[in-house]
Structures are given as C-alpha cells and as structure tokens.
mmCIF file with all atom_site columns, C-alpha atoms in Angstrom:
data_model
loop_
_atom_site.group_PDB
_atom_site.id
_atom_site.type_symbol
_atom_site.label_atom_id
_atom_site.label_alt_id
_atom_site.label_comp_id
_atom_site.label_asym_id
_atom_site.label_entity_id
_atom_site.label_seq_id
_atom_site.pdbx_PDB_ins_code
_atom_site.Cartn_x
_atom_site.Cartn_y
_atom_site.Cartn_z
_atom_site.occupancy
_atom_site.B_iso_or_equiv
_atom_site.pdbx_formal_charge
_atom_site.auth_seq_id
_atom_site.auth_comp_id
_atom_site.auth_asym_id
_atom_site.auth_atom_id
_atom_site.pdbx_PDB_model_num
ATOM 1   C CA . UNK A 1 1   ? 129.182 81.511 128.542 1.00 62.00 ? 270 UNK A CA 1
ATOM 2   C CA . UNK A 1 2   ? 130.420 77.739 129.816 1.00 72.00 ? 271 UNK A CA 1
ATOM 3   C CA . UNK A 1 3   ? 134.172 77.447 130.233 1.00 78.00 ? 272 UNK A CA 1
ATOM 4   C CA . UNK A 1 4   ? 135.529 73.736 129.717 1.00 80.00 ? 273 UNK A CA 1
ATOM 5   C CA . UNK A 1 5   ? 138.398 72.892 131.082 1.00 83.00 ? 274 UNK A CA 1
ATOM 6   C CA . UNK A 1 6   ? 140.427 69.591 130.406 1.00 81.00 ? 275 UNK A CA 1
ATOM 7   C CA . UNK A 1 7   ? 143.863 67.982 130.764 1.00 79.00 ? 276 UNK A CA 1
ATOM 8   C CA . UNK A 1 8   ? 145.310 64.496 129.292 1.00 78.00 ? 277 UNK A CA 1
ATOM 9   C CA . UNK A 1 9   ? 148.603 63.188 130.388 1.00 81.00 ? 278 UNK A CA 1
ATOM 10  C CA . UNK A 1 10  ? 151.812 62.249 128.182 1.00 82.00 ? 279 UNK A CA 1
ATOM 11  C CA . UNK A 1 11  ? 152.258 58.565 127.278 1.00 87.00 ? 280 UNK A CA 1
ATOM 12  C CA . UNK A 1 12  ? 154.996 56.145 126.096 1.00 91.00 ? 281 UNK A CA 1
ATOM 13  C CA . UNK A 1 13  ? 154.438 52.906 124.233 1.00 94.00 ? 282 UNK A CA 1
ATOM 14  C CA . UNK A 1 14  ? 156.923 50.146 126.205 1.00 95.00 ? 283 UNK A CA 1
ATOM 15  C CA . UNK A 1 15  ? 156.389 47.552 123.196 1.00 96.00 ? 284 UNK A CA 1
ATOM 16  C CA . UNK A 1 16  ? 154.821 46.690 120.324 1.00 96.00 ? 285 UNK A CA 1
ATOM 17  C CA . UNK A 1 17  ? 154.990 50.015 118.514 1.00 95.00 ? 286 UNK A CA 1
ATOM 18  C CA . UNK A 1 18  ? 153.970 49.951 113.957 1.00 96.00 ? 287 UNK A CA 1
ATOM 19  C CA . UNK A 1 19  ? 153.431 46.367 114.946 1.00 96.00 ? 288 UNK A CA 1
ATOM 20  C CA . UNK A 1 20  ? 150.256 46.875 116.419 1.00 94.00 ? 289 UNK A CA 1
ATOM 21  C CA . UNK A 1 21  ? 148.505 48.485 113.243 1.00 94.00 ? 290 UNK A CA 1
ATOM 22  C CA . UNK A 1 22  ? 149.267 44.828 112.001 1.00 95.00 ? 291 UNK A CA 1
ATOM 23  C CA . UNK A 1 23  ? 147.342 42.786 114.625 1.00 94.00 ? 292 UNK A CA 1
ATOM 24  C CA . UNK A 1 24  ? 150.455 42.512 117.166 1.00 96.00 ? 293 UNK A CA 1
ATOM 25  C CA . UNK A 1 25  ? 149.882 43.298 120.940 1.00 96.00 ? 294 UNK A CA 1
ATOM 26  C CA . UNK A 1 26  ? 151.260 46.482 122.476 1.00 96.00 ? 295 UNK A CA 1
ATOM 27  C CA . UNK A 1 27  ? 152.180 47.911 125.902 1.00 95.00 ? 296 UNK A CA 1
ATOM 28  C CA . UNK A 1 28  ? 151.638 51.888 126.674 1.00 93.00 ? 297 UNK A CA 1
ATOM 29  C CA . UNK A 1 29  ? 151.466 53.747 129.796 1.00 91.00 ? 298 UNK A CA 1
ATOM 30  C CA . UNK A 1 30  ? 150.810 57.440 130.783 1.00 87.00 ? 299 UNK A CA 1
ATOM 31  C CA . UNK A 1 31  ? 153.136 59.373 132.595 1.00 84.00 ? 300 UNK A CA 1
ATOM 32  C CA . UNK A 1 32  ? 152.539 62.261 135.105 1.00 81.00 ? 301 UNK A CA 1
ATOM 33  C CA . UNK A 1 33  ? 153.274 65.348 132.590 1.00 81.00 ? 302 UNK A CA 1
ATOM 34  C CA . UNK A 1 34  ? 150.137 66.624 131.676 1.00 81.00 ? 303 UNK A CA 1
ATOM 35  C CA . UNK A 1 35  ? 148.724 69.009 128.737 1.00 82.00 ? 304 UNK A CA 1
ATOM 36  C CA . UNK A 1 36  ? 146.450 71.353 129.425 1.00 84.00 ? 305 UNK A CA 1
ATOM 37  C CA . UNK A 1 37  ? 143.623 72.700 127.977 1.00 84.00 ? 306 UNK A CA 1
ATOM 38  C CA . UNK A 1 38  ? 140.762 75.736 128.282 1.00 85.00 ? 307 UNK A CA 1
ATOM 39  C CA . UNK A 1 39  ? 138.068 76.954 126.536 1.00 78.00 ? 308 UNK A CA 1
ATOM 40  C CA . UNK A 1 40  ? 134.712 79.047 126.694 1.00 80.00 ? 309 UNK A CA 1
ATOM 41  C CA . UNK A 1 41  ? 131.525 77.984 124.559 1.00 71.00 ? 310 UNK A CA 1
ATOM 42  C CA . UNK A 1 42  ? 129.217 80.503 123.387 1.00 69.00 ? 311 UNK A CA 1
ATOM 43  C CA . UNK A 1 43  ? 126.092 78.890 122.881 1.00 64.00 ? 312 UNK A CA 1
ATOM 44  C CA . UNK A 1 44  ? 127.269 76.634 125.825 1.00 59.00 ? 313 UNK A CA 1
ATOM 45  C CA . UNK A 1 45  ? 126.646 73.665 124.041 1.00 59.00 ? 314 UNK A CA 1
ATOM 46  C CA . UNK A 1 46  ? 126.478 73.728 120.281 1.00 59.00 ? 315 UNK A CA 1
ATOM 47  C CA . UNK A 1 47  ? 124.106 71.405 118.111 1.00 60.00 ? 316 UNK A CA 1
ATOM 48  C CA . UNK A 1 48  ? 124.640 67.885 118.043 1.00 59.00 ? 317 UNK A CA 1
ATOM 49  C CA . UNK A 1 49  ? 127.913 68.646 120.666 1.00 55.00 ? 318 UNK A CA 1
ATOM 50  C CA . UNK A 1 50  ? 126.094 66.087 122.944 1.00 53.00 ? 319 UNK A CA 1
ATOM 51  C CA . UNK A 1 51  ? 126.511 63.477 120.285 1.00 55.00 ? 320 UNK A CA 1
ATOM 52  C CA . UNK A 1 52  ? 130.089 63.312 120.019 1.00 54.00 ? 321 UNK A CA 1
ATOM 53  C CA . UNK A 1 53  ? 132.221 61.742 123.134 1.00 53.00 ? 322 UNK A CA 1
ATOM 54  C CA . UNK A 1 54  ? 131.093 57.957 121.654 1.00 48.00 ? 323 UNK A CA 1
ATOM 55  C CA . UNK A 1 55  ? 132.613 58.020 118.875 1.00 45.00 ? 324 UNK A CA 1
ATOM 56  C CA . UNK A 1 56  ? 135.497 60.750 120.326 1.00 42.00 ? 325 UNK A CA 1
ATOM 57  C CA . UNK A 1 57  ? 136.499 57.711 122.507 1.00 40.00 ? 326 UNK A CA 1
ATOM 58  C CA . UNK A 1 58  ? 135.858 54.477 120.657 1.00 40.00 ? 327 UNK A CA 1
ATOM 59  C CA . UNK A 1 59  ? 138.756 52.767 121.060 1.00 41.00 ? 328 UNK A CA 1
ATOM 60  C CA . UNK A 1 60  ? 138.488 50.356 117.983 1.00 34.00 ? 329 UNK A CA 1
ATOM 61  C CA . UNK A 1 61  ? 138.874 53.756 115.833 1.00 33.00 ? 330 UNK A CA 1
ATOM 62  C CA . UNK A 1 62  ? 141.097 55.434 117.633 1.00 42.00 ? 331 UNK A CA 1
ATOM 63  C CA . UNK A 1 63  ? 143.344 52.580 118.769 1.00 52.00 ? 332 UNK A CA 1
ATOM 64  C CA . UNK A 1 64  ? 146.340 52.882 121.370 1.00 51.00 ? 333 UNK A CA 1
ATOM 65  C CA . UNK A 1 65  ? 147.590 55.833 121.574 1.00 53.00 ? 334 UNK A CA 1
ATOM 66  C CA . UNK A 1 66  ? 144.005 57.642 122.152 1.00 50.00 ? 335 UNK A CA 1
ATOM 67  C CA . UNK A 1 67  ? 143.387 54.564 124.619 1.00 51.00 ? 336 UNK A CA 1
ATOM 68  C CA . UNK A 1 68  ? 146.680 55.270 126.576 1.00 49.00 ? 337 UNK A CA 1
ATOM 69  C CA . UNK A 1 69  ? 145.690 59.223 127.033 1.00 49.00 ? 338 UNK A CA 1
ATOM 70  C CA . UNK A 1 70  ? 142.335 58.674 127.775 1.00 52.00 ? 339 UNK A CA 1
ATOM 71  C CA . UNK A 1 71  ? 142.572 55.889 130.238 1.00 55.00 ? 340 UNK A CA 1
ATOM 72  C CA . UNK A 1 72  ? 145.574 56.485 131.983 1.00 58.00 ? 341 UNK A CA 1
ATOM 73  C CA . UNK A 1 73  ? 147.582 54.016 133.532 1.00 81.00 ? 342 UNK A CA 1
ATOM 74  C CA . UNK A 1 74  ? 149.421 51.147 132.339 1.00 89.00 ? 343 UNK A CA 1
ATOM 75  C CA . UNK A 1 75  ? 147.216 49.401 129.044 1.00 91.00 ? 344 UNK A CA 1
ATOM 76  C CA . UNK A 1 76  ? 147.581 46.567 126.671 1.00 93.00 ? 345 UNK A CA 1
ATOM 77  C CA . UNK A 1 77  ? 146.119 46.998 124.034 1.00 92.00 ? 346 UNK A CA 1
ATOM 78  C CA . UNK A 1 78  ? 145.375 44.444 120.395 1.00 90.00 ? 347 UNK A CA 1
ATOM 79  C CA . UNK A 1 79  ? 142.957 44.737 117.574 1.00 83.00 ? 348 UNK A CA 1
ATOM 80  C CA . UNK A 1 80  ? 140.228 46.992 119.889 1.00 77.00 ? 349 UNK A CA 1
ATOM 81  C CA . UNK A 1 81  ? 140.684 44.810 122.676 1.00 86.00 ? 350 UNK A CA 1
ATOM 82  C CA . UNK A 1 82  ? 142.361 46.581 125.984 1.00 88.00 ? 351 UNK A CA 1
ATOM 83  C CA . UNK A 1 83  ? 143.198 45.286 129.035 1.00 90.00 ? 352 UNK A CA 1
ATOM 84  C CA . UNK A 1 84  ? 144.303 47.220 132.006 1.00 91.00 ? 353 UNK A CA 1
ATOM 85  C CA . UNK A 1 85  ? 148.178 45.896 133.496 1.00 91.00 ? 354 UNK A CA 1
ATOM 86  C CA . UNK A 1 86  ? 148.652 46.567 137.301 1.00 87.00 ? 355 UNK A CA 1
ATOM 87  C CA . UNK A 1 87  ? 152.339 47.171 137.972 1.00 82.00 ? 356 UNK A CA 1
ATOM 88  C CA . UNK A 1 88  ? 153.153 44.811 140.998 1.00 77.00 ? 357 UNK A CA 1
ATOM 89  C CA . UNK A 1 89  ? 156.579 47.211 141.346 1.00 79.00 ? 358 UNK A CA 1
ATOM 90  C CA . UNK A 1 90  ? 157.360 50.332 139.591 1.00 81.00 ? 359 UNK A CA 1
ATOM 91  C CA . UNK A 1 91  ? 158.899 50.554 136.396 1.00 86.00 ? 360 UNK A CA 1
ATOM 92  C CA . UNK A 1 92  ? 162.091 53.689 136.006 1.00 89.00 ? 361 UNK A CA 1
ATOM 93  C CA . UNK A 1 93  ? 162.471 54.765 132.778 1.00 91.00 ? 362 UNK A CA 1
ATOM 94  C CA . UNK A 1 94  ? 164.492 57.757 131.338 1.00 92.00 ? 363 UNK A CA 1
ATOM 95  C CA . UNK A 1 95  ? 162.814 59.118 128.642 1.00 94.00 ? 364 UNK A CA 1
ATOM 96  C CA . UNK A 1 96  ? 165.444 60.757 126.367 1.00 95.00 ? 365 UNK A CA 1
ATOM 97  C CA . UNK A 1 97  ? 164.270 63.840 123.688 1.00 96.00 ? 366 UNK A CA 1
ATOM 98  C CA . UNK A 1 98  ? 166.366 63.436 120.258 1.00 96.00 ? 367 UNK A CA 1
ATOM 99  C CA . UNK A 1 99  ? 164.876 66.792 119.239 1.00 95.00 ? 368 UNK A CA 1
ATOM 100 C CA . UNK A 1 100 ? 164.287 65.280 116.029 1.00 94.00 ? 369 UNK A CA 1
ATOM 101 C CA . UNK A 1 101 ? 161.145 65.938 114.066 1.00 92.00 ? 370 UNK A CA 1
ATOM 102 C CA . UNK A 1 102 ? 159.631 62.883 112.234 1.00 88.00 ? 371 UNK A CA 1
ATOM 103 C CA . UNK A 1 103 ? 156.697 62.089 110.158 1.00 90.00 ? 372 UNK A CA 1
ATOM 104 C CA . UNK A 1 104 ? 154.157 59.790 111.671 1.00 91.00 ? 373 UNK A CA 1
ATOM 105 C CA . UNK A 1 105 ? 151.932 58.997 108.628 1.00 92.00 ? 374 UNK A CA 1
ATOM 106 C CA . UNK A 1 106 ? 155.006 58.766 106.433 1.00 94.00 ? 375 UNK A CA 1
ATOM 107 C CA . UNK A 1 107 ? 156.698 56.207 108.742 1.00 95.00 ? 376 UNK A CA 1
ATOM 108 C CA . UNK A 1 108 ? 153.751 53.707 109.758 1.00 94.00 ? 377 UNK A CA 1
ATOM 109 C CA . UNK A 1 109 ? 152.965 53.735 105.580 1.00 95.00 ? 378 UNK A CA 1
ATOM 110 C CA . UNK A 1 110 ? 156.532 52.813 105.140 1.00 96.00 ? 379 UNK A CA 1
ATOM 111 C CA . UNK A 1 111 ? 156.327 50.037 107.694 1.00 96.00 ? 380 UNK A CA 1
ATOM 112 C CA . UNK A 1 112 ? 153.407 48.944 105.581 1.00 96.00 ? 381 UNK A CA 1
ATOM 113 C CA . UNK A 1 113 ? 154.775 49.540 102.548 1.00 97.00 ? 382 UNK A CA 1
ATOM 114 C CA . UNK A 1 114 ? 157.937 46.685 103.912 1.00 98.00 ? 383 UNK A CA 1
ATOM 115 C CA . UNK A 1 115 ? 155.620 44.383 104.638 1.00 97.00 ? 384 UNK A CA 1
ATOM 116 C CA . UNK A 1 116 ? 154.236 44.390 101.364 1.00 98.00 ? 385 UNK A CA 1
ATOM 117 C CA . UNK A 1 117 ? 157.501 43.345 99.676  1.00 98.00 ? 386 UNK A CA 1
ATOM 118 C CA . UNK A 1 118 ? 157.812 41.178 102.190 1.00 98.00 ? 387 UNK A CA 1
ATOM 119 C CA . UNK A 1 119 ? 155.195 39.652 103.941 1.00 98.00 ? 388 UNK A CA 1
ATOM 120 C CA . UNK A 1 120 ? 156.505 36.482 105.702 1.00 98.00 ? 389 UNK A CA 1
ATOM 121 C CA . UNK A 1 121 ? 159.372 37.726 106.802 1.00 98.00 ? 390 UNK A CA 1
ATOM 122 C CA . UNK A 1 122 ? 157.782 40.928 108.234 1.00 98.00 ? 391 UNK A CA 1
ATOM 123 C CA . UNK A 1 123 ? 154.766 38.603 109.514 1.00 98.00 ? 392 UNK A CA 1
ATOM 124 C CA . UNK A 1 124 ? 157.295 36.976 111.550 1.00 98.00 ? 393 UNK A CA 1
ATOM 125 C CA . UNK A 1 125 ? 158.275 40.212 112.721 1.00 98.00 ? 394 UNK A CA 1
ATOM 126 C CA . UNK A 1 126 ? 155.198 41.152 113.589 1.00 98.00 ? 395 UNK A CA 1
ATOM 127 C CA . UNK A 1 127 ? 154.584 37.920 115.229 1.00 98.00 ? 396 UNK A CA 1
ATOM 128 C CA . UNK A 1 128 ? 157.527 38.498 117.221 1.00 98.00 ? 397 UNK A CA 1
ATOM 129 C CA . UNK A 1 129 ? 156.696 42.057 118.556 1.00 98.00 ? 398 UNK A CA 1
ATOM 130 C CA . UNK A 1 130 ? 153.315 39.970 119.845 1.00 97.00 ? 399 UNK A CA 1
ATOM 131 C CA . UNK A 1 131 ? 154.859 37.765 122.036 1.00 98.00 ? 400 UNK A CA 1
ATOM 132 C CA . UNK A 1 132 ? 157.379 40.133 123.643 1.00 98.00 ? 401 UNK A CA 1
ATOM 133 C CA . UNK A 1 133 ? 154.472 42.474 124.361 1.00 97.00 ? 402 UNK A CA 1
ATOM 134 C CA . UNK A 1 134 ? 152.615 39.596 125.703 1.00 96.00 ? 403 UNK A CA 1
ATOM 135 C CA . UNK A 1 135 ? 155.991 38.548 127.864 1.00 97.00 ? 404 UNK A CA 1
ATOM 136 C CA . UNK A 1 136 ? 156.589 41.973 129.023 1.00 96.00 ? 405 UNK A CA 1
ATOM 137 C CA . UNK A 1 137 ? 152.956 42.390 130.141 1.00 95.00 ? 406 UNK A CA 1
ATOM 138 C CA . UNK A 1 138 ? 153.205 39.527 132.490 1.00 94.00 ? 407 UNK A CA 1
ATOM 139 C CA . UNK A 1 139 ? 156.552 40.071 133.608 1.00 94.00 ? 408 UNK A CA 1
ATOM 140 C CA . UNK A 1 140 ? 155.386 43.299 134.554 1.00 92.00 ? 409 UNK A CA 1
ATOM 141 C CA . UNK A 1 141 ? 152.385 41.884 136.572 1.00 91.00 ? 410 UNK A CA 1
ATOM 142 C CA . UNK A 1 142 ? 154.402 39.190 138.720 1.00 87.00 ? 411 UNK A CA 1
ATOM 143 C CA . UNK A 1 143 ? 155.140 39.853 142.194 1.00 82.00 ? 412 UNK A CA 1
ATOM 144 C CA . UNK A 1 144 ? 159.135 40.558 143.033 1.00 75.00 ? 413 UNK A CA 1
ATOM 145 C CA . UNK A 1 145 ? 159.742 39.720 146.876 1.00 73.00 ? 414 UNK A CA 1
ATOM 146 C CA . UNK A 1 146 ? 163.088 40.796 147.135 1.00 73.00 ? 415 UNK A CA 1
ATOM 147 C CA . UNK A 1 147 ? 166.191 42.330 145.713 1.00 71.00 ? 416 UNK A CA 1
ATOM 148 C CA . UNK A 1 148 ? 167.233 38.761 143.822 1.00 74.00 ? 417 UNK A CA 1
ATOM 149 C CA . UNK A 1 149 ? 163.783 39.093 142.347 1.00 86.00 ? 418 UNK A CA 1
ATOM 150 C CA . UNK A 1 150 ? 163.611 42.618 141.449 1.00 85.00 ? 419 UNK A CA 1
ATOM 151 C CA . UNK A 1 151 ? 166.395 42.625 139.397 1.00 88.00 ? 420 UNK A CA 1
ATOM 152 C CA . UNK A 1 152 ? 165.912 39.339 137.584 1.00 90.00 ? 421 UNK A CA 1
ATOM 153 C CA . UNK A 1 153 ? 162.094 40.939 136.269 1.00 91.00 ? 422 UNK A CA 1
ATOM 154 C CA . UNK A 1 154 ? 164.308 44.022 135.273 1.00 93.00 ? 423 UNK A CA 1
ATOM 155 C CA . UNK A 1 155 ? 167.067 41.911 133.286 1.00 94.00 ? 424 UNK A CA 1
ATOM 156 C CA . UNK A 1 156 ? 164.280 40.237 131.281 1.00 96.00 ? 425 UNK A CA 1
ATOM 157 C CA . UNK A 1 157 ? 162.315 43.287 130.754 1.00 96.00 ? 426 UNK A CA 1
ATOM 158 C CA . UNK A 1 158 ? 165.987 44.643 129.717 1.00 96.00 ? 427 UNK A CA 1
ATOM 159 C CA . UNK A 1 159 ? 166.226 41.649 127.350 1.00 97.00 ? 428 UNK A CA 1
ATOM 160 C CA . UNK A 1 160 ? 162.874 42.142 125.889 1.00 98.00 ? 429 UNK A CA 1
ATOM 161 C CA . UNK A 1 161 ? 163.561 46.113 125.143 1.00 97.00 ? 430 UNK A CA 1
ATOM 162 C CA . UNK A 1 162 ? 166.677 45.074 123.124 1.00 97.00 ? 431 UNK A CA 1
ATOM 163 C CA . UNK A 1 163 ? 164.802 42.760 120.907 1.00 98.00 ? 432 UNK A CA 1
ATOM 164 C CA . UNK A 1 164 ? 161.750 44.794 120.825 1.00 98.00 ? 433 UNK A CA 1
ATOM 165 C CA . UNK A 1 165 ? 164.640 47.793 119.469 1.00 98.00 ? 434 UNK A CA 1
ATOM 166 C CA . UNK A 1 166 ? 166.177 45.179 117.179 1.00 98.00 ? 435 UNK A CA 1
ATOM 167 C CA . UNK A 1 167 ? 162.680 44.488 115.618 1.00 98.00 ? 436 UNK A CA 1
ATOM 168 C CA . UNK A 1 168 ? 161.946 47.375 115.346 1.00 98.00 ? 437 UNK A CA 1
ATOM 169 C CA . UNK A 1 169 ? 165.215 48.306 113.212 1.00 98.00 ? 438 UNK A CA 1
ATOM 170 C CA . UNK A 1 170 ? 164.107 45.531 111.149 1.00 97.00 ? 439 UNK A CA 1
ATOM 171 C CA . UNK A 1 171 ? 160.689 47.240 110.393 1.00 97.00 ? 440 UNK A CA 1
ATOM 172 C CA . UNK A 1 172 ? 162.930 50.337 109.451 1.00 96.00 ? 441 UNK A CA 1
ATOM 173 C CA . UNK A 1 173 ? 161.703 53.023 111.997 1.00 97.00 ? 442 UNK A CA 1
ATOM 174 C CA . UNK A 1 174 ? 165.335 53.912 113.531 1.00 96.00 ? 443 UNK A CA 1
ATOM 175 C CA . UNK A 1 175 ? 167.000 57.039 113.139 1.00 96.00 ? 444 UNK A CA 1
ATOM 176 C CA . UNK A 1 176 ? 170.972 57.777 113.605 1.00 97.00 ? 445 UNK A CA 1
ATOM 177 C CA . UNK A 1 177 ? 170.150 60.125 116.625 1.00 97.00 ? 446 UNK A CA 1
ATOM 178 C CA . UNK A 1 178 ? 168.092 57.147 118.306 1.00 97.00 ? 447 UNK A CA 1
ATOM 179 C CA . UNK A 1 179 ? 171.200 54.981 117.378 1.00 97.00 ? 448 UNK A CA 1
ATOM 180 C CA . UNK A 1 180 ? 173.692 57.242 119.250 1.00 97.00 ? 449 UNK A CA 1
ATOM 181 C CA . UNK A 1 181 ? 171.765 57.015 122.280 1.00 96.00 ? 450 UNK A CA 1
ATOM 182 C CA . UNK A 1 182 ? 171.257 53.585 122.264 1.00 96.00 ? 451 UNK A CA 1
ATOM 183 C CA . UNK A 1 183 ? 175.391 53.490 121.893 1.00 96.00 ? 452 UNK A CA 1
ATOM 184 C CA . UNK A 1 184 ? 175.939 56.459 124.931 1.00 94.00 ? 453 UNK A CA 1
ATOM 185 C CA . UNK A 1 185 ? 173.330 53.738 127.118 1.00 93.00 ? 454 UNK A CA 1
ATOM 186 C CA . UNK A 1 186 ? 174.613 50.601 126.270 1.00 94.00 ? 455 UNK A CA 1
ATOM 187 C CA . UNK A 1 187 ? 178.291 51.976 127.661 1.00 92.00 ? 456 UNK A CA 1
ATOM 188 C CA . UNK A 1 188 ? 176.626 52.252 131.117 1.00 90.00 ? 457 UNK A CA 1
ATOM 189 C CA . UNK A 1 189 ? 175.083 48.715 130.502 1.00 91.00 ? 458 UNK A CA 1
ATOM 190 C CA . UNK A 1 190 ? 171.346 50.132 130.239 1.00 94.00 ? 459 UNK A CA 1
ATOM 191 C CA . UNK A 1 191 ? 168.337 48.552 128.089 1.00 95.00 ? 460 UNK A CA 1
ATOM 192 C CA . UNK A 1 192 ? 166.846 51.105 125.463 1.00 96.00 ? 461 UNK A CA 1
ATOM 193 C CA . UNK A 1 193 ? 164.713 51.359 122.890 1.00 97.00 ? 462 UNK A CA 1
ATOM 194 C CA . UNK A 1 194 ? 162.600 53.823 120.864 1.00 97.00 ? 463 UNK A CA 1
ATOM 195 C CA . UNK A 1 195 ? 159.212 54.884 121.976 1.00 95.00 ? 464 UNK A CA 1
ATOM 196 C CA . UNK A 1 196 ? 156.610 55.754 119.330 1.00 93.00 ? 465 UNK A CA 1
ATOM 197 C CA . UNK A 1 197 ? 156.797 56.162 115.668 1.00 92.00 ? 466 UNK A CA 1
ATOM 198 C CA . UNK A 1 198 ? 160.244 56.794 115.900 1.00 94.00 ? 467 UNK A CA 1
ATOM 199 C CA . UNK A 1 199 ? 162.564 58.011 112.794 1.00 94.00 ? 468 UNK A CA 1
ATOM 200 C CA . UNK A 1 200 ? 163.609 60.319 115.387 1.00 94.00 ? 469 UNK A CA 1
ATOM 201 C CA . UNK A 1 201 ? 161.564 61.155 118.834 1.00 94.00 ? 470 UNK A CA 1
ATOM 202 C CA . UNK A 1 202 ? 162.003 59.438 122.269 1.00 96.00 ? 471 UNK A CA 1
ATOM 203 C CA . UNK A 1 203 ? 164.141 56.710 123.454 1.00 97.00 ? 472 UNK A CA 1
ATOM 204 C CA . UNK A 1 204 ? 163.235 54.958 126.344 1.00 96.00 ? 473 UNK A CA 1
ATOM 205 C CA . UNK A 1 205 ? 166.007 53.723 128.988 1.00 95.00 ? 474 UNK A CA 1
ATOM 206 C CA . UNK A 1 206 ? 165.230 51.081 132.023 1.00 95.00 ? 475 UNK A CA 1
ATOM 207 C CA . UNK A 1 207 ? 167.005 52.257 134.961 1.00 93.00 ? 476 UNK A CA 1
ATOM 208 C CA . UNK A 1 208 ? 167.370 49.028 137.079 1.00 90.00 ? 477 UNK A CA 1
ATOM 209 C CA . UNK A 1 209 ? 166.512 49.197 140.737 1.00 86.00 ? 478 UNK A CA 1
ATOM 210 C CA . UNK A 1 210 ? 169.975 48.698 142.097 1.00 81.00 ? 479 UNK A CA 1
ATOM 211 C CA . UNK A 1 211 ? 171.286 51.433 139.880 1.00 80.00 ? 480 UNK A CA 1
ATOM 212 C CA . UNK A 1 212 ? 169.072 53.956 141.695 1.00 75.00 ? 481 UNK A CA 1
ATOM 213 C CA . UNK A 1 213 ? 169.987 52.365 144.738 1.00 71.00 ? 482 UNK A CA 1
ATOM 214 C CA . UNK A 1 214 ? 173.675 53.187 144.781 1.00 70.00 ? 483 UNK A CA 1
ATOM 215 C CA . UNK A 1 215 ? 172.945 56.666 143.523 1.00 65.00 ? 484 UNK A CA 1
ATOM 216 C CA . UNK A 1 216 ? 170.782 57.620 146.170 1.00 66.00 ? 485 UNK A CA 1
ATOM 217 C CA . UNK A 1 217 ? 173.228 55.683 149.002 1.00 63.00 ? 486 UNK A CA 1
ATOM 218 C CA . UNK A 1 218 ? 176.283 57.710 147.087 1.00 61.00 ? 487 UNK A CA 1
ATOM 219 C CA . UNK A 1 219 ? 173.847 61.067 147.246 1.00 61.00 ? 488 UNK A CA 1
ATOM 220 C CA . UNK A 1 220 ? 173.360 60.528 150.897 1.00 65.00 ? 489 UNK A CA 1
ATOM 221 C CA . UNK A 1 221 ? 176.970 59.920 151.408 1.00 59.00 ? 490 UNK A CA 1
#
C-alpha cells in the first residue's frame, strides 16, 4: 500500500481580484501557513492516475489561484500567462479574518452579471484594476536603498491598495465587516483592502517599514 503525502501553502491575491476573470492582470503570493495532506492508495496507482497532473496543473484552466498554490512565491498572473515577481524588499501585511462566510461562485457571477448592465463603465474598471496590478508589480520589483526609499515604494503601494479597494467596491464585492476594518485601519493611517472574492473573508493591511521599526525599538525599550 503507497502512502502520498502532500502540502500546499495559503495564498493572498495583492491586486487585481474578479478583475482578472475579465482579462485584467493580477498579483498573488503564497504565504508560509501550509495545509496538509495524507493518504494511502490501494492499488498504489489506480488506472489512468498517471494521466492526470497535466491537466491537474494547467494553468490556463485553472487560472490564479491554482497558479499561486502550486507555484509558490510571488506570481502575476493574466489570461494564462504567469510571470514570476522577485520581491527586491519584503512586503508586511496583516491579514485580518472577518469570520464571515461568502459565496465564491455567487459573487464572481454577480461581478459578471454588473458588467453586463454595464459594460463601459465596468470595462474601465477593469481596465483600471490592470494597470494598478501592472504598477504594483514593478513597484514591488525596484530596488529601495535606504529608509527615504523604502517608505516612498510603501506609500505608493499604500496608494495603489486604496484604489484597488475602491474598485473593487465599485465591482460590488465589499461587505460591511470588510468596511469596519478598513475604518478601525485607516484611524492608525494603514492601507487595506480585501483579499479574494470578498463579500466577507480577508482584508489585507500594509504595515509600513517604519511602523515596525518603532515597535520593535519601543519593545526593546
């Protein structure tokens, strides 16, 4: 009997989230929590089993989200086409839990369903999304050499996340509980915006470099 063992980590989409399914470009990266899997195979390989990891991992079918678990790091990814992004300096983000359920399906057919009654404005949307995921992407690529640096990158990534968030309200994927933490954030002057399908979920934060800074000189103190 063959045990199989296997383990894919978490992932967060940093822009271009519903717009993507419409031909925009989007930014995902995994993060270091990690599902876990196990299981034993008696035959140890069934019929046809061989067959199956091409079209398991095709990215054209299976898009971004399969792309971002399967490669790992930091992807962009349009249409099929992905491109791996190497971080020049690390990227903080709190990832905050709303604890409230949504429906995927139900929320990227309502996205379509907007853009139907709507095309050119939501094509503009969509075109929007497209260049801030292409601006983040690079942004995120450049070389920082000092503090100056640093947090100028982090203020424009900050400014992209709030339009990104405002585009996405636009595109009708918000929720009141992603709404309250954008309001508890924004009194500590932090960038956020949701992750995913939202309607509920994750909210990602930016935690600037000089932020962390003071906490760890204050935690030393």
């Amino acid at each position: 009997m063959a045990e199989v063992r296997a383990r894919a980590p978490g992932k967060i989409i940093l822009s271009g989230e519903h717009a993507v399914v419409h031909g925009s470009t989007a930014v995902a990266a995994a993060i270091d929590l990690y599902t876990h899997v196990s299981f034993r195979l008696d035959p140890p390989l069934p019929p046809g089993l061989a067959s199956l990891p091409p079209s398991i991992f095709s990215i054209t079918l299976y898009g971004l989200t399969l792309s971002a678990h399967v490669t790992g790091g930091m992807i962009q990814f349009r249409s099929g086409e992905l491109t791996h992004i190497k971080s020049i300096s690390p990227l903080r983000m709190l990832i905050t839990n709303t604890k409230v359920g949504r429906n995927t399906k139900a929320l990227v057919a309502g996205v379509s369903e907007r853009a139907s009654r709507h095309p050119d404005a939501m094509a503009s949307v969509f075109t929007a999304v497209d260049f801030i995921s292409k601006e983040l992407s690079a942004i995120i690529q450049s070389p920082a050499q000092d503090d100056i640096s640093i947090t100028a990158r982090e203020e424009k990534i900050e400014e992209l996340m709030e339009m990104n968030q405002g585009l996405l309200q636009c595109m009708g994927v918000s929720h009141a509980a992603i709404e309250m933490v954008l309001r508890i954030t924004l009194k500590y002057k932090l960038a956020s915006k949701l992750t995913g399908a939202g309607g509920g979920g994750c909210v990602l934060t930016l935690m600037p470099t000089c932020m962390l800074l003071a906490l760890c000189h204050l935690i030393k103190s």
